[in-house]
Amino acid sequence: STAAAMRGCMGPYQHLLSQLQRQAHLTEDTSSLLEPYIHLQGLNTPILRGSCTEHPGAFPSKDALRGLSKRSFLRTVNATLDRVLKGLVALQKQLLNNDLKELETARQNIQGIRNNIHCMSWLLGGSSETAEPMQTGPGSWLQLTSTLDVFQAKLEGCRFLRGYHRFMGSVGWVFREWGESPSRSRRHSPRWALHK
Amino acid sequence: SQKKGALRDLKCVTNNLQEWDCSWKAPLGAGRGTVYEVCIEDRPRSCYRLEKTNIKIAALSPGDHEIRINSLHDLQSSMSKFILNERNVSLVPDTPKILNLSADFSTSTLHLTWNDKGSLFPYHSNVIWEIKILRKESMELVKLATYNTTLSGKDAVRHWSWTSDMPLECATHHVGIRRYIDCPHFSGRKEWSDWSPMKNISWTPDSQTKVFPQDKVILVGSDITFCCVSQEKVLLAQIGHKNCPLIQLDGGNVAIEIHNISVSANSGTNVVFTTEDNMFGTVVFAGYPPDSPQKLNCETHDLKEIICSWNPGRPTALVGPRNTSYTLFESFSGKYVKFKRVEALTNESYQLLFQMLPNQEMYNFTLNARNPLGRSASTILVNITERVSPHAPTSFKVKDINSTAVTLSWHLPGNFAKIYLLCEIEINKANSIQESRNVTVKGVENSSYLVAVDKLNPYTVYTFRIRCSTETFWKWSKWSNERKHLTTEA
């Protein structure tokens, strides 16, 4: 139940926030998943790297994320990461000889982030269930269907991971804008305005 | 024996040996309205009057025949005599006609069918068909093949296939056919027919796919041609990291030729064509056919289930859906079991379980290995009762009979009712040499066993353990757990 899940939540807001920031930073790093995938799939040429671009609209943009309330933001990140997990399952099937051990690490990291997001939502008062997540655009989500030929599937996987890392970078950015206390956001604090 | 104004160049041609089509050149100055009277000397009532310079006559029998041709023009007549012999006649078969030309684009194979018109030819004869395949609008000859058949007096539809080195999607292919009848009964000249009307085949784009072949599996060391259907100008083509020279086809289409392709990684080798604004690609999987399964061994732990294990041999470099699939077939029963391992680990022993069949001791196994590049097999004939490698004895217990004898009991899973078990008991006594005793016990089904061990010393600590095999020895089981036991005092 939610109560039981919440018991796992440890530490004050600041601790949770810095943990989420660290996790976002970890998963933003393309060497954690995209780079190994590129090498495994033989996509490590300038031309193919150039084609490995994020599908527009597949993941929420940074600006879109910054415009959300905290709870909507948490909800959106949680929902998006749920879809990322499904995407990683599809990717796993594509990688025939399970040569990409980084995939499992990524899965665990994402699970860890989602747990902390649940805790943060609880900390911010009430579940984030009620807040509507931002719907990602109709952009093509990871379509690793059997109709794709092998080459297209490789590129799709690459573009998906490109988007995932970029998204995590944006998430980290937003978390870094959060203030020291649950109610304030550094983006709304006067001092922050001076820095702009 | 030709005079001035005489006819010239009498030539006879036949396409079926039954009728000769003879023609000649009109005499100089012969104008319209010239009438010719053709007579075959040794053939009764064989004079023909005609106004053209050719005549069809029934084939003449072997040997010389005198032909007299009178040309009548404006009340002037001129007569020419010819000696006609089969040897001077040319056999020029009818021009063949292609019935159907189709393409299997997935395998880059052209399929050709035509009717050999055997019914029009009186004799069984060997026929040589020549098939030419031209490519592109510039009609470059890419293949000239011959195909031998026999005319049987009846029409027969002939089939011929050709696998193109270049994917058929990327260039129009034109096909023509002609024939040469090598008839032993005919002493005249034999010539090729004319070429049939050309048939061509091209691909109509039905999908986004631009590069061909798609996801091809080929043998390491092969040569292969990739091509790209493109309206834009292709600037660069790469296989892996290597640039390849472009071969221009029709329109914007291009091709690259790869020689002696090297083995692919599991994820295949990428082949990429780049234009100003786009990039198209495919993947090729260069690997090996499956090795014959090595060290194929079939044994059983319990005479219920047979375990066949083997070593796959050389890695094929093909995984996933292109992986090697194995089927274990038992010929006496006709039963088989399939093994499909999607994530194969290289050089790791594979195994399959085959349920033993009632009242069958002899098993003739064939292990078939197959992947997209080929197949192989290994066989083994076993009497399974001689291939028992029992599980380790369990529930091993020691009980006193008296101060110098104990009973040992243990459990051994398996259906051994029809055989005898050979078990080895290891007896250890502190500060003494290890003793080993063999016992033969009648096998039972899934049960416990009991033996007595005597000639022990009273009031002494012994350590016992046991392992079993079968009377027709194959392998020992693992040892049971050890049991320490103090014999009773005397």
XYZ file of C-alpha atoms in Angstrom:
686
model
C 0.000 0.000 0.000
C 1.099 3.661 -0.286
C 1.647 3.872 3.473
C 3.917 0.872 3.391
C 5.759 2.293 0.383
C 6.187 5.606 2.180
C 7.767 3.991 5.192
C 10.763 3.432 2.874
C 11.110 7.178 2.395
C 14.023 8.415 4.451
C 15.449 11.719 5.277
C 14.311 15.304 5.141
C 13.354 17.232 1.973
C 16.864 18.554 1.369
C 18.368 15.075 1.566
C 15.769 13.706 -0.830
C 16.235 16.594 -3.211
C 20.006 16.247 -3.348
C 19.584 12.520 -3.888
C 17.223 13.171 -6.812
C 19.637 15.731 -8.219
C 22.470 13.241 -8.012
C 20.391 10.490 -9.621
C 19.307 12.794 -12.421
C 22.917 13.767 -12.997
C 23.903 10.107 -13.073
C 21.294 9.152 -15.611
C 21.889 12.246 -17.710
C 25.357 10.930 -18.536
C 25.249 9.323 -21.994
C 28.176 7.067 -21.131
C 25.844 5.234 -18.776
C 23.731 3.803 -21.586
C 23.691 5.584 -24.947
C 27.395 5.311 -25.665
C 27.619 1.574 -24.914
C 24.518 1.106 -27.091
C 26.068 3.085 -29.943
C 29.198 0.967 -29.861
C 27.303 -2.287 -29.516
C 25.105 -1.474 -32.512
C 27.974 -0.279 -34.711
C 26.549 3.244 -34.836
C 29.849 4.849 -33.919
C 30.415 6.796 -37.125
C 29.944 10.547 -37.580
C 27.078 9.985 -40.028
C 25.193 7.555 -37.832
C 25.804 9.590 -34.705
C 24.450 12.545 -36.611
C 21.262 10.615 -37.264
C 20.875 9.599 -33.666
C 18.762 12.588 -32.693
C 15.903 12.752 -30.218
C 12.456 12.389 -31.718
C 10.773 15.787 -31.299
C 8.023 15.477 -28.722
C 8.979 12.044 -27.510
C 10.079 13.456 -24.167
C 8.897 16.641 -22.394
C 11.137 19.588 -23.121
C 13.058 21.390 -20.392
C 10.931 24.507 -20.722
C 7.770 22.477 -20.492
C 9.031 20.773 -17.343
C 10.066 24.108 -15.817
C 6.587 25.451 -16.332
C 4.939 22.742 -14.226
C 3.982 22.842 -10.596
C 6.180 20.686 -8.412
C 3.588 18.005 -8.086
C 2.754 17.991 -11.812
C 6.459 17.898 -12.512
C 6.950 14.875 -10.241
C 3.963 13.218 -11.779
C 5.198 13.859 -15.313
C 8.690 12.580 -14.543
C 7.239 9.488 -12.910
C 4.902 8.774 -15.832
C 7.665 9.386 -18.388
C 10.076 7.109 -16.552
C 7.398 4.433 -16.506
C 7.326 4.616 -20.285
C 11.116 4.624 -20.396
C 11.130 1.344 -18.474
C 8.806 -0.145 -21.070
C 11.072 1.221 -23.760
C 14.083 -0.422 -22.165
C 12.241 -3.755 -22.204
C 11.649 -3.334 -25.929
C 15.305 -2.406 -26.363
C 16.344 -5.514 -24.450
C 14.475 -7.697 -26.916
C 16.228 -5.955 -29.776
C 19.620 -6.609 -28.241
C 19.597 -10.296 -29.001
C 22.490 -11.606 -27.043
C 21.856 -9.360 -23.981
C 25.270 -7.841 -24.516
C 24.281 -4.539 -22.888
C 24.638 -4.996 -19.132
C 24.290 -1.203 -18.688
C 20.623 -1.675 -19.490
C 19.957 -3.418 -16.217
C 21.865 -0.773 -14.299
C 19.802 1.918 -15.980
C 16.621 0.084 -15.104
C 17.644 -0.037 -11.443
C 18.604 3.644 -11.426
C 15.259 4.594 -12.895
C 13.493 2.516 -10.311
C 15.475 4.301 -7.636
C 14.501 7.710 -9.010
C 10.855 6.717 -9.152
C 10.960 5.594 -5.542
C 12.427 8.922 -4.515
C 9.850 10.757 -6.564
C 7.127 8.936 -4.663
C 8.775 10.017 -1.427
C 9.104 13.592 -2.597
C 5.477 13.661 -3.650
C 4.498 12.394 -0.238
C 6.758 14.976 1.380
C 5.129 17.747 -0.623
C 1.859 16.769 0.925
C -0.261 14.081 -0.480
C 0.269 11.753 -3.292
C 1.220 13.049 -6.644
C -1.447 10.808 -8.049
C -3.955 13.608 -8.210
C -1.756 16.014 -10.144
C -2.135 15.571 -13.852
C 1.098 14.659 -15.619
C 2.045 16.597 -18.656
C 1.135 14.569 -21.727
C 4.124 14.077 -23.901
C 3.478 15.026 -27.490
C 2.330 12.517 -30.094
C 5.997 12.216 -30.971
C 6.847 8.708 -31.850
C 7.641 6.832 -28.740
C 10.023 3.972 -29.059
C 8.499 1.977 -31.911
C 10.584 -1.176 -31.980
C 7.877 -3.048 -33.795
C 8.638 -6.063 -35.915
C 7.832 -4.073 -39.048
C 11.029 -2.110 -38.598
C 14.033 -3.542 -40.278
C 17.108 -4.101 -38.170
C 18.806 -0.876 -39.189
C 15.775 1.283 -38.472
C 15.293 -0.478 -35.143
C 18.904 0.302 -34.238
C 18.406 3.983 -35.049
C 15.094 4.124 -33.202
C 16.745 2.676 -30.122
C 19.505 5.249 -30.403
C 17.081 8.158 -30.770
C 15.082 6.892 -27.805
C 18.141 6.785 -25.566
C 19.274 10.197 -26.802
C 15.920 11.576 -25.693
C 16.035 9.751 -22.368
C 19.425 11.214 -21.428
C 18.399 14.693 -22.508
C 15.161 14.360 -20.522
C 17.086 13.331 -17.400
C 19.330 16.369 -17.884
C 16.264 18.567 -17.972
C 14.849 16.861 -14.881
C 18.124 17.462 -13.051
C 18.032 21.087 -14.132
C 14.567 21.565 -12.695
C 15.493 19.815 -9.454
C 18.455 22.176 -9.148
C 16.022 25.073 -9.428
C 14.015 23.795 -6.462
C 14.536 25.809 -3.309
C 15.878 24.607 0.026
C 12.388 24.125 1.374
C 9.418 22.297 -0.063
C 7.290 25.452 -0.404
C 9.785 27.702 -2.214
C 11.394 27.354 -5.552
C 14.737 29.036 -6.199
C 13.324 30.132 -9.499
C 10.749 32.321 -7.709
C 13.140 33.627 -5.040
C 14.429 37.227 -5.488
C 18.070 36.240 -5.275
C 17.589 33.850 -8.144
C 16.055 36.610 -10.245
C 19.263 38.631 -9.875
C 21.309 35.816 -11.363
C 19.291 35.707 -14.610
C 24.976 -24.511 -114.101
C 23.642 -20.938 -114.091
C 23.211 -18.859 -117.257
C 22.915 -15.043 -117.666
C 19.685 -13.753 -116.069
C 19.651 -16.883 -113.969
C 18.368 -16.976 -110.452
C 20.919 -16.843 -107.653
C 21.571 -17.918 -104.074
C 18.989 -20.605 -103.577
C 18.851 -21.084 -99.802
C 16.686 -23.432 -97.823
C 15.890 -23.114 -94.138
C 13.842 -25.317 -91.874
C 12.622 -24.840 -88.320
C 11.061 -28.267 -87.846
C 12.842 -30.580 -90.335
C 9.481 -31.311 -91.931
C 9.215 -28.327 -94.172
C 11.883 -26.444 -96.040
C 11.508 -22.780 -96.774
C 13.566 -22.177 -99.910
C 14.234 -18.739 -101.284
C 16.307 -17.271 -104.103
C 17.265 -13.939 -105.481
C 15.323 -12.780 -108.489
C 17.328 -12.601 -111.712
C 18.766 -9.232 -112.548
C 16.156 -7.160 -114.393
C 13.255 -9.331 -113.274
C 10.479 -6.905 -112.494
C 7.004 -7.228 -111.098
C 4.851 -9.931 -112.575
C 7.658 -12.405 -112.919
C 6.297 -15.924 -112.532
C 8.423 -18.748 -111.307
C 7.881 -22.389 -112.010
C 9.649 -24.603 -109.512
C 10.007 -28.342 -110.205
C 11.656 -30.969 -108.081
C 12.948 -33.485 -110.547
C 12.593 -36.775 -108.715
C 9.357 -35.930 -107.011
C 6.209 -36.688 -109.074
C 3.714 -33.875 -109.706
C 5.953 -31.414 -107.877
C 5.850 -28.328 -110.045
C 4.678 -25.112 -108.478
C 3.932 -21.758 -110.145
C 4.341 -18.668 -107.966
C 5.062 -15.005 -108.158
C 7.368 -14.742 -105.171
C 10.933 -15.771 -104.665
C 10.407 -18.348 -101.959
C 8.578 -21.588 -101.640
C 7.798 -23.995 -98.818
C 8.290 -27.603 -99.763
C 8.078 -30.783 -97.797
C 11.506 -31.825 -96.602
C 13.398 -33.874 -99.197
C 14.924 -37.180 -98.342
C 18.669 -37.338 -97.786
C 20.724 -37.187 -100.948
C 20.966 -34.844 -103.961
C 17.840 -33.521 -105.578
C 17.721 -31.456 -108.778
C 15.563 -28.393 -108.630
C 14.590 -26.618 -111.835
C 13.297 -23.024 -111.533
C 11.897 -21.347 -114.598
C 11.404 -17.590 -114.455
C 8.852 -16.260 -116.922
C 8.726 -12.511 -117.533
C 7.316 -10.674 -120.564
C 7.275 -13.876 -122.609
C 10.914 -14.419 -121.829
C 11.903 -17.451 -119.913
C 15.047 -18.402 -118.157
C 15.694 -21.706 -116.466
C 18.065 -22.430 -113.586
C 18.979 -25.795 -112.143
C 20.139 -26.387 -108.574
C 21.280 -29.449 -106.708
C 19.601 -29.415 -103.358
C 20.806 -31.569 -100.487
C 19.825 -31.625 -96.858
C 23.407 -30.753 -96.094
C 22.851 -27.320 -97.614
C 19.747 -26.694 -95.531
C 19.943 -24.713 -92.280
C 17.990 -25.742 -89.221
C 16.973 -22.444 -87.632
C 14.549 -23.147 -84.786
C 11.504 -20.948 -84.204
C 12.061 -17.910 -82.064
C 11.123 -18.927 -78.530
C 8.651 -16.880 -76.513
C 8.894 -16.204 -72.788
C 5.702 -17.242 -71.031
C 6.424 -15.521 -67.752
C 9.190 -13.599 -65.988
C 8.777 -13.040 -62.271
C 11.019 -11.930 -59.449
C 11.368 -12.931 -55.826
C 12.821 -9.707 -54.547
C 13.517 -11.123 -51.112
C 15.982 -13.582 -52.587
C 16.918 -11.493 -55.644
C 15.858 -14.375 -57.844
C 14.389 -14.186 -61.320
C 12.076 -17.000 -62.411
C 11.613 -17.625 -66.123
C 9.136 -19.944 -67.814
C 8.657 -20.721 -71.495
C 7.143 -23.378 -73.710
C 9.675 -25.502 -75.568
C 7.180 -26.268 -78.414
C 8.382 -29.843 -78.467
C 5.249 -30.871 -80.342
C 6.468 -29.013 -83.437
C 9.619 -31.062 -83.713
C 9.505 -34.635 -84.935
C 12.539 -36.005 -83.224
C 13.771 -36.269 -79.663
C 16.617 -33.846 -79.727
C 18.849 -32.054 -77.328
C 18.137 -28.378 -77.135
C 20.518 -25.780 -75.844
C 18.789 -22.724 -74.522
C 20.770 -19.553 -74.156
C 19.433 -17.018 -71.682
C 20.768 -13.501 -71.499
C 20.137 -11.063 -68.697
C 20.740 -7.389 -69.195
C 20.669 -4.691 -66.522
C 19.795 -1.046 -66.454
C 18.447 1.074 -69.242
C 21.832 0.788 -70.895
C 21.166 -2.954 -71.172
C 24.483 -4.121 -69.752
C 24.888 -7.870 -70.179
C 25.251 -9.367 -66.738
C 24.546 -12.979 -67.381
C 24.672 -15.347 -70.364
C 23.637 -18.812 -69.340
C 22.962 -22.034 -71.196
C 20.392 -24.581 -70.176
C 20.038 -28.019 -71.783
C 16.785 -29.857 -72.256
C 15.397 -32.492 -74.570
C 12.523 -32.126 -76.998
C 10.171 -35.002 -76.381
C 7.636 -34.573 -79.126
C 5.264 -32.876 -76.711
C 5.154 -29.281 -75.531
C 6.779 -28.806 -72.144
C 6.916 -25.683 -70.009
C 10.464 -25.050 -68.943
C 11.567 -23.238 -65.798
C 14.828 -21.546 -65.084
C 15.881 -19.374 -62.164
C 18.744 -17.066 -61.587
C 19.859 -15.357 -58.398
C 21.153 -11.934 -59.104
C 24.297 -10.635 -57.464
C 22.611 -7.264 -57.254
C 19.291 -6.792 -55.498
C 16.570 -6.702 -58.142
C 14.995 -3.672 -56.541
C 17.675 -1.311 -57.734
C 17.814 -1.829 -61.467
C 15.567 -2.985 -64.260
C 16.495 -6.439 -65.509
C 15.766 -7.569 -69.075
C 15.698 -11.225 -70.108
C 15.864 -12.839 -73.545
C 16.111 -16.441 -74.662
C 17.095 -18.311 -77.811
C 17.685 -21.938 -78.676
C 19.816 -24.324 -80.720
C 18.483 -27.738 -81.631
C 21.168 -30.358 -81.826
C 19.272 -32.882 -83.909
C 21.280 -36.007 -84.738
C 18.942 -36.848 -87.600
C 19.715 -33.734 -89.532
C 22.840 -33.415 -91.625
C 22.453 -29.797 -92.528
C 23.763 -26.745 -90.734
C 22.260 -26.045 -87.287
C 21.933 -22.465 -86.208
C 20.657 -20.493 -83.252
C 17.140 -19.196 -83.317
C 16.556 -15.481 -83.029
C 16.363 -14.006 -79.564
C 12.931 -13.959 -78.036
C 11.283 -10.605 -77.450
C 12.885 -9.233 -74.247
C 10.907 -9.274 -71.014
C 11.871 -6.942 -68.200
C 11.189 -6.627 -64.527
C 11.641 -3.766 -62.116
C 10.651 -2.999 -58.567
C 7.872 -0.648 -57.616
C 8.681 0.961 -54.293
C 6.149 -0.227 -51.757
C 7.709 0.939 -48.549
C 10.156 3.333 -46.970
C 12.876 0.831 -47.547
C 15.624 2.210 -49.658
C 18.583 -0.045 -49.166
C 18.763 -3.636 -50.310
C 19.128 -6.397 -49.440
C 17.489 -5.940 -46.077
C 18.870 -7.742 -43.025
C 20.727 -10.238 -45.215
C 22.516 -13.213 -43.658
C 25.549 -14.336 -45.623
C 28.598 -16.498 -45.271
C 31.774 -14.817 -44.070
C 34.092 -14.269 -47.047
C 31.229 -13.831 -49.519
C 30.971 -11.065 -52.053
C 27.767 -9.048 -51.891
C 26.302 -6.050 -53.642
C 24.220 -3.539 -51.742
C 22.204 -0.909 -53.486
C 20.186 2.135 -52.653
C 17.054 3.361 -54.386
C 17.210 7.103 -54.206
C 15.856 10.114 -55.989
C 18.517 12.298 -54.359
C 22.171 12.054 -55.288
C 23.963 9.614 -52.997
C 27.217 11.175 -51.845
C 28.729 8.440 -49.700
C 28.345 4.761 -48.916
C 29.904 3.013 -45.938
C 30.036 -0.503 -44.606
C 30.922 -0.302 -40.957
C 33.516 2.446 -40.882
C 34.794 1.843 -44.426
C 33.886 4.055 -47.370
C 32.968 2.251 -50.569
C 33.181 3.373 -54.203
C 29.732 4.045 -55.664
C 28.478 2.241 -58.788
C 25.959 4.412 -60.581
C 22.727 2.705 -61.660
C 19.665 4.227 -63.260
C 18.324 7.505 -61.915
C 19.786 8.219 -58.513
C 20.172 4.570 -57.636
C 23.636 3.415 -56.671
C 25.319 0.212 -55.640
C 28.430 -0.872 -53.773
C 30.266 -4.164 -54.118
C 31.730 -5.793 -51.026
C 34.290 -8.541 -51.471
C 35.250 -11.164 -48.956
C 33.015 -9.735 -46.240
C 34.329 -10.133 -42.707
C 32.424 -11.611 -39.809
C 29.808 -9.354 -38.219
C 29.350 -8.477 -34.591
C 26.215 -9.867 -32.951
C 24.338 -6.719 -33.904
C 25.357 -7.101 -37.556
C 27.332 -4.764 -39.815
C 25.695 -1.476 -40.799
C 25.653 -0.432 -44.450
C 24.822 3.251 -44.866
C 24.136 5.460 -47.901
C 24.183 9.200 -47.336
C 22.650 11.956 -49.445
C 22.698 15.689 -48.866
C 19.732 15.572 -46.514
C 19.181 11.935 -45.727
C 20.775 8.719 -44.620
C 19.518 5.255 -45.534
C 20.854 1.986 -44.213
C 20.572 -1.713 -43.754
C 22.303 -4.366 -41.698
C 24.117 -7.437 -42.967
C 24.902 -10.454 -40.800
C 28.063 -12.223 -41.973
C 28.446 -15.486 -40.089
C 28.964 -19.211 -40.414
C 26.743 -22.240 -40.788
C 26.490 -24.373 -37.676
C 29.351 -26.731 -36.942
C 28.471 -30.380 -36.547
C 27.487 -30.661 -32.909
C 30.540 -31.937 -31.082
C 30.892 -34.359 -28.156
C 27.284 -35.386 -28.509
C 26.510 -37.489 -25.475
C 23.242 -38.958 -24.288
C 22.824 -40.441 -20.833
C 20.298 -40.664 -18.088
C 20.315 -40.116 -14.370
C 17.156 -42.030 -13.670
C 16.154 -44.122 -16.699
C 13.178 -41.808 -17.096
C 14.651 -38.838 -18.860
C 17.528 -38.844 -21.310
C 19.842 -35.871 -21.318
C 21.676 -35.214 -24.537
C 24.422 -32.642 -24.352
C 26.778 -31.306 -26.940
C 29.202 -28.571 -27.779
C 28.127 -26.223 -30.589
C 31.640 -25.920 -31.968
C 32.701 -22.825 -33.835
C 30.583 -19.782 -32.948
C 28.413 -18.771 -35.896
C 28.368 -15.037 -35.084
C 24.610 -15.259 -35.603
C 22.331 -14.726 -32.615
C 18.695 -14.046 -31.889
C 16.345 -14.970 -34.694
C 19.372 -16.029 -36.755
C 20.659 -18.264 -34.044
C 21.282 -21.967 -34.525
C 18.266 -24.091 -33.736
C 18.713 -27.721 -32.718
C 16.312 -30.606 -33.115
C 16.929 -33.973 -31.509
C 15.303 -36.688 -33.537
C 14.994 -40.320 -32.378
C 14.529 -42.547 -35.374
C 13.086 -45.693 -33.755
C 10.210 -43.834 -32.202
C 10.072 -40.962 -34.661
C 9.874 -38.558 -31.783
C 11.800 -35.332 -31.604
C 12.418 -32.404 -29.309
C 13.358 -28.891 -30.288
C 15.917 -26.616 -28.719
C 15.831 -22.949 -29.572
C 18.154 -20.844 -27.585
C 17.745 -17.218 -28.441
C 20.654 -15.944 -26.337
C 23.308 -18.513 -27.045
C 26.518 -18.345 -25.089
C 29.437 -19.413 -27.156
C 31.282 -22.625 -26.476
C 29.031 -23.509 -23.607
C 27.618 -26.996 -23.530
C 24.019 -27.214 -24.663
C 21.550 -29.876 -23.611
C 18.143 -31.297 -24.432
C 15.847 -33.551 -22.447
C 14.142 -36.499 -24.114
C 11.546 -38.504 -22.224
C 12.387 -42.201 -22.255
C 9.867 -44.422 -23.973
C 8.350 -47.495 -22.365
C 10.152 -50.708 -23.277
C 12.715 -48.963 -25.440
C 16.357 -49.300 -24.499
C 18.028 -48.549 -27.841
C 17.889 -44.934 -28.990
C 19.176 -43.725 -32.346
C 19.523 -39.983 -31.948
C 20.260 -37.463 -34.680
C 20.931 -33.953 -33.499
C 20.197 -31.549 -36.339
C 21.670 -28.052 -36.190
C 20.386 -25.353 -38.473
C 20.754 -21.639 -39.032
C 20.083 -19.374 -42.009
C 23.443 -20.351 -43.524
C 23.182 -24.078 -43.382
C 22.667 -27.186 -41.377
C 24.672 -30.018 -39.906
C 24.018 -33.056 -37.804
C 25.556 -35.559 -35.437
C 24.237 -38.930 -34.531
C 24.612 -41.288 -31.620
C 23.214 -44.760 -31.037
C 22.927 -45.711 -27.368
C 21.609 -48.473 -25.223
C 20.397 -46.163 -22.535
C 20.652 -48.791 -19.824
C 24.389 -48.654 -20.401
C 24.445 -44.889 -20.101
C 23.210 -44.448 -16.565
C 24.867 -41.804 -14.479
C 22.810 -41.946 -11.296
C 22.108 -38.952 -9.070
C 24.068 -38.843 -5.845
C 22.540 -41.169 -3.258
C 20.492 -39.284 -0.695
C 19.040 -39.991 2.757
C 22.145 -41.982 3.495
C 21.836 -43.640 6.913
C 23.863 -46.060 9.021
C 22.279 -48.406 11.568
C 23.784 -50.979 13.833
C 23.214 -54.640 13.310
C 25.710 -55.603 15.975
C 29.118 -54.440 17.176
C 30.823 -55.519 13.941
C 28.107 -54.925 11.364
C 25.859 -52.109 10.253
C 23.233 -51.535 7.606
C 23.590 -48.735 5.109
C 20.473 -47.304 3.494
C 20.093 -44.690 0.893
C 17.641 -43.367 -1.639
C 18.289 -43.248 -5.343
C 15.733 -41.590 -7.597
C 15.223 -43.456 -10.817
C 13.482 -46.317 -12.501
C 16.157 -48.997 -12.100
C 13.806 -51.954 -11.796
C 15.238 -53.630 -14.886
C 18.905 -53.336 -14.043
C 21.447 -54.036 -11.340
C 23.237 -51.226 -9.576
C 26.884 -51.342 -8.657
C 27.629 -49.237 -5.609
C 30.956 -48.445 -3.967
C 31.063 -47.984 -0.192
C 33.967 -45.996 1.170
C 34.835 -46.821 4.780
C 37.196 -44.587 6.684
C 38.538 -45.303 10.138
C 40.679 -42.855 12.038
C 44.407 -43.552 11.626
C 43.765 -46.336 9.229
C 43.852 -46.810 5.535
C 40.670 -46.134 3.627
C 38.711 -49.211 2.656
C 36.428 -49.562 -0.331
C 33.822 -52.253 -0.885
C 31.650 -52.800 -3.962
C 28.144 -54.162 -3.715
C 25.676 -55.081 -6.423
C 22.050 -54.450 -5.664
C 18.943 -55.191 -7.690
C 17.535 -51.953 -8.982
C 14.100 -50.849 -7.958
C 11.895 -47.982 -8.914
C 12.358 -44.726 -7.084
C 13.122 -46.395 -3.820
C 15.576 -46.901 -1.088
C 18.309 -49.466 -0.931
C 19.749 -51.404 1.969
C 23.001 -53.304 2.354
C 24.852 -54.768 5.264
C 28.478 -54.026 6.021
C 30.262 -56.428 8.351
C 33.804 -57.204 9.586
C 33.922 -53.883 11.416
C 35.679 -53.242 14.671
C 33.511 -52.768 17.731
C 33.342 -49.467 19.456
C 35.088 -47.661 16.581
C 34.293 -44.476 14.749
C 33.830 -44.997 11.071
C 33.006 -42.556 8.282
C 30.903 -44.003 5.508
C 29.894 -42.650 2.128
C 28.514 -44.320 -0.980
C 28.221 -43.775 -4.702
C 26.490 -45.845 -7.363
C 26.683 -46.790 -10.970
C 25.204 -49.570 -13.035
C 26.506 -53.042 -13.516
C 27.325 -52.151 -17.089
C 29.421 -49.294 -15.858
C 29.086 -45.847 -17.416
C 29.731 -43.245 -14.768
C 29.764 -43.073 -11.043
C 27.251 -40.906 -9.326
C 28.584 -38.239 -7.017
C 29.311 -39.380 -3.519
C 26.582 -39.289 -0.961
C 27.038 -37.200 2.148
C 29.410 -38.743 4.657
C 28.059 -40.391 7.772
C 30.154 -40.785 10.948
C 29.144 -43.800 13.046
C 30.396 -45.349 16.280
C 29.942 -49.109 16.312
C 28.574 -50.583 19.507
C 30.759 -52.159 22.083
C 31.382 -55.881 21.724
